[in-house]
Amino acid sequence: MGEVDKAYERALWFLERRERTEREVYERLTKAGFSEDAALGVLERLKDAGLVDDEGYAVRYMEALATKGRGRLRIAQEMRRKGLTDELVRNTLEDGLLDEDERERAIDAARKAWAAVPDGMEPRKAVAKVNRRLVTLGFSYSIIGEAMDRLRRECQDDAKE
């Protein structure tokens, strides 16, 4: 069995565990001691067989992170960390994430963060804590501002009742 065949078997073994990007496959193969030529040859075989597909992976990964309540900035960061190109990340986010959906995710995250604020915390500190949580989740400052405004209105409405 030649090096490419061994590398292919190794790639299939770790692709069984979870889907991976082209860069992840390449890095794992070269880290395992296979030559660059073998890793590139295996990648071509895997792509031809439909076992590695960065475009499909990007869409599925974006949807999974959005479902977990992540914002556009965090999703882009995570996608790049997986080795997806800037162009693919940008196109996937433009085609797949609607601004209104992101606003709703931010508002939901703000509500959850607000509900987790300890009783008696100074309001200014509580707001800062919620803001930090939204930044961590990867929402833009404009989306955070909208979410916080909506949360403020909801809290005022609750106080009136």
PDB file of C-alpha atoms in Angstrom:
ATOM      1  CA  MET A   1       0.000   0.000   0.000  1.00  0.00           C
ATOM      2  CA  GLY A   2       1.493   3.359  -1.069  1.00  0.00           C
ATOM      3  CA  GLU A   3       1.686   6.540   0.954  1.00  0.00           C
ATOM      4  CA  VAL A   4      -1.359   8.101  -0.734  1.00  0.00           C
ATOM      5  CA  ASP A   5      -3.455   5.008  -0.017  1.00  0.00           C
ATOM      6  CA  LYS A   6      -2.357   5.001   3.628  1.00  0.00           C
ATOM      7  CA  ALA A   7      -3.085   8.716   3.898  1.00  0.00           C
ATOM      8  CA  TYR A   8      -6.498   8.153   2.318  1.00  0.00           C
ATOM      9  CA  GLU A   9      -7.324   5.434   4.858  1.00  0.00           C
ATOM     10  CA  ARG A  10      -6.215   7.736   7.672  1.00  0.00           C
ATOM     11  CA  ALA A  11      -8.350  10.579   6.320  1.00  0.00           C
ATOM     12  CA  LEU A  12     -11.396   8.325   6.079  1.00  0.00           C
ATOM     13  CA  TRP A  13     -10.814   7.241   9.666  1.00  0.00           C
ATOM     14  CA  PHE A  14     -10.959  10.770  11.062  1.00  0.00           C
ATOM     15  CA  LEU A  15     -13.728  11.853   8.692  1.00  0.00           C
ATOM     16  CA  GLU A  16     -15.890   9.093  10.200  1.00  0.00           C
ATOM     17  CA  ARG A  17     -15.807  10.945  13.515  1.00  0.00           C
ATOM     18  CA  ARG A  18     -16.955  14.293  12.141  1.00  0.00           C
ATOM     19  CA  GLU A  19     -17.024  16.405   9.013  1.00  0.00           C
ATOM     20  CA  ARG A  20     -13.889  18.462   8.405  1.00  0.00           C
ATOM     21  CA  THR A  21     -12.694  21.244   6.147  1.00  0.00           C
ATOM     22  CA  GLU A  22     -10.006  20.836   3.500  1.00  0.00           C
ATOM     23  CA  ARG A  23      -7.492  22.617   5.699  1.00  0.00           C
ATOM     24  CA  GLU A  24      -8.296  20.411   8.685  1.00  0.00           C
ATOM     25  CA  VAL A  25      -7.785  17.269   6.597  1.00  0.00           C
ATOM     26  CA  TYR A  26      -4.548  18.595   5.132  1.00  0.00           C
ATOM     27  CA  GLU A  27      -3.171  19.614   8.538  1.00  0.00           C
ATOM     28  CA  ARG A  28      -4.081  16.328  10.168  1.00  0.00           C
ATOM     29  CA  LEU A  29      -2.439  14.332   7.404  1.00  0.00           C
ATOM     30  CA  THR A  30       0.771  16.338   7.386  1.00  0.00           C
ATOM     31  CA  LYS A  31       0.902  16.300  11.190  1.00  0.00           C
ATOM     32  CA  ALA A  32       0.563  12.500  11.012  1.00  0.00           C
ATOM     33  CA  GLY A  33       3.738  12.435   8.916  1.00  0.00           C
ATOM     34  CA  PHE A  34       2.368  12.180   5.394  1.00  0.00           C
ATOM     35  CA  SER A  35       4.033  14.241   2.685  1.00  0.00           C
ATOM     36  CA  GLU A  36       2.481  17.393   1.300  1.00  0.00           C
ATOM     37  CA  ASP A  37       2.002  15.672  -2.073  1.00  0.00           C
ATOM     38  CA  ALA A  38       0.206  12.739  -0.460  1.00  0.00           C
ATOM     39  CA  ALA A  39      -2.048  15.062   1.558  1.00  0.00           C
ATOM     40  CA  LEU A  40      -2.930  17.097  -1.533  1.00  0.00           C
ATOM     41  CA  GLY A  41      -3.597  13.934  -3.534  1.00  0.00           C
ATOM     42  CA  VAL A  42      -5.887  12.622  -0.814  1.00  0.00           C
ATOM     43  CA  LEU A  43      -7.732  15.942  -0.682  1.00  0.00           C
ATOM     44  CA  GLU A  44      -8.451  15.758  -4.404  1.00  0.00           C
ATOM     45  CA  ARG A  45      -9.760  12.208  -4.037  1.00  0.00           C
ATOM     46  CA  LEU A  46     -11.935  13.174  -1.074  1.00  0.00           C
ATOM     47  CA  LYS A  47     -13.345  16.210  -2.885  1.00  0.00           C
ATOM     48  CA  ASP A  48     -14.075  14.144  -6.002  1.00  0.00           C
ATOM     49  CA  ALA A  49     -15.910  11.611  -3.834  1.00  0.00           C
ATOM     50  CA  GLY A  50     -17.882  14.375  -2.098  1.00  0.00           C
ATOM     51  CA  LEU A  51     -16.402  13.507   1.288  1.00  0.00           C
ATOM     52  CA  VAL A  52     -14.853  16.951   1.773  1.00  0.00           C
ATOM     53  CA  ASP A  53     -16.899  19.942   0.659  1.00  0.00           C
ATOM     54  CA  ASP A  54     -15.969  23.305   2.144  1.00  0.00           C
ATOM     55  CA  GLU A  55     -18.995  25.098   0.672  1.00  0.00           C
ATOM     56  CA  GLY A  56     -21.473  22.634   2.143  1.00  0.00           C
ATOM     57  CA  TYR A  57     -19.547  22.529   5.405  1.00  0.00           C
ATOM     58  CA  ALA A  58     -19.628  26.328   5.629  1.00  0.00           C
ATOM     59  CA  VAL A  59     -23.412  26.429   5.290  1.00  0.00           C
ATOM     60  CA  ARG A  60     -24.002  23.648   7.831  1.00  0.00           C
ATOM     61  CA  TYR A  61     -21.507  25.088  10.313  1.00  0.00           C
ATOM     62  CA  MET A  62     -22.997  28.580   9.996  1.00  0.00           C
ATOM     63  CA  GLU A  63     -26.491  27.211  10.610  1.00  0.00           C
ATOM     64  CA  ALA A  64     -25.321  25.215  13.631  1.00  0.00           C
ATOM     65  CA  LEU A  65     -23.650  28.239  15.213  1.00  0.00           C
ATOM     66  CA  ALA A  66     -26.624  30.485  14.460  1.00  0.00           C
ATOM     67  CA  THR A  67     -28.897  27.911  16.102  1.00  0.00           C
ATOM     68  CA  LYS A  68     -26.662  28.129  19.186  1.00  0.00           C
ATOM     69  CA  GLY A  69     -27.322  31.878  19.291  1.00  0.00           C
ATOM     70  CA  ARG A  70     -24.029  33.140  17.900  1.00  0.00           C
ATOM     71  CA  GLY A  71     -23.749  36.447  16.086  1.00  0.00           C
ATOM     72  CA  ARG A  72     -22.321  37.087  12.642  1.00  0.00           C
ATOM     73  CA  LEU A  73     -18.889  38.169  13.930  1.00  0.00           C
ATOM     74  CA  ARG A  74     -18.417  35.069  16.076  1.00  0.00           C
ATOM     75  CA  ILE A  75     -19.659  32.784  13.302  1.00  0.00           C
ATOM     76  CA  ALA A  76     -17.193  34.338  10.846  1.00  0.00           C
ATOM     77  CA  GLN A  77     -14.367  33.964  13.374  1.00  0.00           C
ATOM     78  CA  GLU A  78     -15.169  30.300  14.002  1.00  0.00           C
ATOM     79  CA  MET A  79     -15.490  29.567  10.285  1.00  0.00           C
ATOM     80  CA  ARG A  80     -12.082  31.119   9.603  1.00  0.00           C
ATOM     81  CA  ARG A  81     -10.595  29.127  12.464  1.00  0.00           C
ATOM     82  CA  LYS A  82     -11.747  25.980  10.661  1.00  0.00           C
ATOM     83  CA  GLY A  83      -9.743  27.044   7.633  1.00  0.00           C
ATOM     84  CA  LEU A  84     -12.501  28.389   5.433  1.00  0.00           C
ATOM     85  CA  THR A  85     -11.452  31.226   3.142  1.00  0.00           C
ATOM     86  CA  ASP A  86     -12.521  34.814   3.773  1.00  0.00           C
ATOM     87  CA  GLU A  87     -14.424  34.831   0.495  1.00  0.00           C
ATOM     88  CA  LEU A  88     -16.320  31.640   1.337  1.00  0.00           C
ATOM     89  CA  VAL A  89     -17.114  32.927   4.823  1.00  0.00           C
ATOM     90  CA  ARG A  90     -18.348  36.268   3.476  1.00  0.00           C
ATOM     91  CA  ASN A  91     -20.495  34.666   0.742  1.00  0.00           C
ATOM     92  CA  THR A  92     -21.960  32.075   3.101  1.00  0.00           C
ATOM     93  CA  LEU A  93     -22.926  34.693   5.675  1.00  0.00           C
ATOM     94  CA  GLU A  94     -24.383  37.038   3.046  1.00  0.00           C
ATOM     95  CA  ASP A  95     -26.488  34.263   1.547  1.00  0.00           C
ATOM     96  CA  GLY A  96     -27.474  32.521   4.742  1.00  0.00           C
ATOM     97  CA  LEU A  97     -27.877  34.998   7.593  1.00  0.00           C
ATOM     98  CA  LEU A  98     -30.696  37.480   7.589  1.00  0.00           C
ATOM     99  CA  ASP A  99     -30.267  40.654   9.609  1.00  0.00           C
ATOM    100  CA  GLU A 100     -33.674  40.238  11.210  1.00  0.00           C
ATOM    101  CA  ASP A 101     -32.822  36.716  12.369  1.00  0.00           C
ATOM    102  CA  GLU A 102     -29.599  38.002  13.900  1.00  0.00           C
ATOM    103  CA  ARG A 103     -31.503  40.753  15.720  1.00  0.00           C
ATOM    104  CA  GLU A 104     -33.873  38.168  17.160  1.00  0.00           C
ATOM    105  CA  ARG A 105     -30.971  35.954  18.280  1.00  0.00           C
ATOM    106  CA  ALA A 106     -29.372  38.977  19.956  1.00  0.00           C
ATOM    107  CA  ILE A 107     -32.600  39.896  21.702  1.00  0.00           C
ATOM    108  CA  ASP A 108     -33.052  36.312  22.916  1.00  0.00           C
ATOM    109  CA  ALA A 109     -29.465  36.270  24.173  1.00  0.00           C
ATOM    110  CA  ALA A 110     -29.975  39.624  25.915  1.00  0.00           C
ATOM    111  CA  ARG A 111     -33.096  38.316  27.660  1.00  0.00           C
ATOM    112  CA  LYS A 112     -31.254  35.193  28.840  1.00  0.00           C
ATOM    113  CA  ALA A 113     -28.277  37.225  30.030  1.00  0.00           C
ATOM    114  CA  TRP A 114     -30.572  39.663  31.834  1.00  0.00           C
ATOM    115  CA  ALA A 115     -32.423  36.799  33.527  1.00  0.00           C
ATOM    116  CA  ALA A 116     -29.067  35.470  34.775  1.00  0.00           C
ATOM    117  CA  VAL A 117     -28.090  38.772  36.403  1.00  0.00           C
ATOM    118  CA  PRO A 118     -27.947  38.306  40.181  1.00  0.00           C
ATOM    119  CA  ASP A 119     -30.648  40.030  42.190  1.00  0.00           C
ATOM    120  CA  GLY A 120     -29.514  43.305  43.661  1.00  0.00           C
ATOM    121  CA  MET A 121     -26.766  43.955  41.116  1.00  0.00           C
ATOM    122  CA  GLU A 122     -26.381  47.636  40.367  1.00  0.00           C
ATOM    123  CA  PRO A 123     -28.337  48.358  37.137  1.00  0.00           C
ATOM    124  CA  ARG A 124     -25.340  49.944  35.380  1.00  0.00           C
ATOM    125  CA  LYS A 125     -23.227  46.855  36.099  1.00  0.00           C
ATOM    126  CA  ALA A 126     -26.055  44.551  35.034  1.00  0.00           C
ATOM    127  CA  VAL A 127     -26.374  46.322  31.690  1.00  0.00           C
ATOM    128  CA  ALA A 128     -22.602  46.146  31.207  1.00  0.00           C
ATOM    129  CA  LYS A 129     -22.687  42.419  31.969  1.00  0.00           C
ATOM    130  CA  VAL A 130     -25.408  41.819  29.370  1.00  0.00           C
ATOM    131  CA  ASN A 131     -23.498  43.915  26.823  1.00  0.00           C
ATOM    132  CA  ARG A 132     -20.317  41.900  27.408  1.00  0.00           C
ATOM    133  CA  ARG A 133     -22.242  38.676  26.908  1.00  0.00           C
ATOM    134  CA  LEU A 134     -23.577  39.880  23.553  1.00  0.00           C
ATOM    135  CA  VAL A 135     -20.093  40.945  22.458  1.00  0.00           C
ATOM    136  CA  THR A 136     -18.764  37.511  23.436  1.00  0.00           C
ATOM    137  CA  LEU A 137     -21.473  35.861  21.356  1.00  0.00           C
ATOM    138  CA  GLY A 138     -20.294  37.843  18.345  1.00  0.00           C
ATOM    139  CA  PHE A 139     -22.973  40.430  17.761  1.00  0.00           C
ATOM    140  CA  SER A 140     -22.049  43.777  16.213  1.00  0.00           C
ATOM    141  CA  TYR A 141     -22.349  46.919  18.289  1.00  0.00           C
ATOM    142  CA  SER A 142     -25.279  48.128  16.211  1.00  0.00           C
ATOM    143  CA  ILE A 143     -27.177  44.871  16.768  1.00  0.00           C
ATOM    144  CA  ILE A 144     -26.288  44.973  20.482  1.00  0.00           C
ATOM    145  CA  GLY A 145     -27.597  48.533  20.679  1.00  0.00           C
ATOM    146  CA  GLU A 146     -30.894  47.487  19.106  1.00  0.00           C
ATOM    147  CA  ALA A 147     -31.193  44.467  21.396  1.00  0.00           C
ATOM    148  CA  MET A 148     -30.466  46.529  24.496  1.00  0.00           C
ATOM    149  CA  ASP A 149     -33.007  49.183  23.463  1.00  0.00           C
ATOM    150  CA  ARG A 150     -35.631  46.509  23.011  1.00  0.00           C
ATOM    151  CA  LEU A 151     -34.747  44.886  26.328  1.00  0.00           C
ATOM    152  CA  ARG A 152     -34.991  48.286  28.040  1.00  0.00           C
ATOM    153  CA  ARG A 153     -38.456  48.859  26.535  1.00  0.00           C
ATOM    154  CA  GLU A 154     -39.589  45.389  27.610  1.00  0.00           C
ATOM    155  CA  CYS A 155     -38.350  45.987  31.154  1.00  0.00           C
ATOM    156  CA  GLN A 156     -40.150  49.345  31.262  1.00  0.00           C
ATOM    157  CA  ASP A 157     -43.339  47.735  29.974  1.00  0.00           C
ATOM    158  CA  ASP A 158     -43.055  45.003  32.644  1.00  0.00           C
ATOM    159  CA  ALA A 159     -42.557  47.647  35.330  1.00  0.00           C
ATOM    160  CA  LYS A 160     -45.733  49.450  34.240  1.00  0.00           C
ATOM    161  CA  GLU A 161     -47.861  46.316  34.601  1.00  0.00           C
TER     162      GLU A 161
END
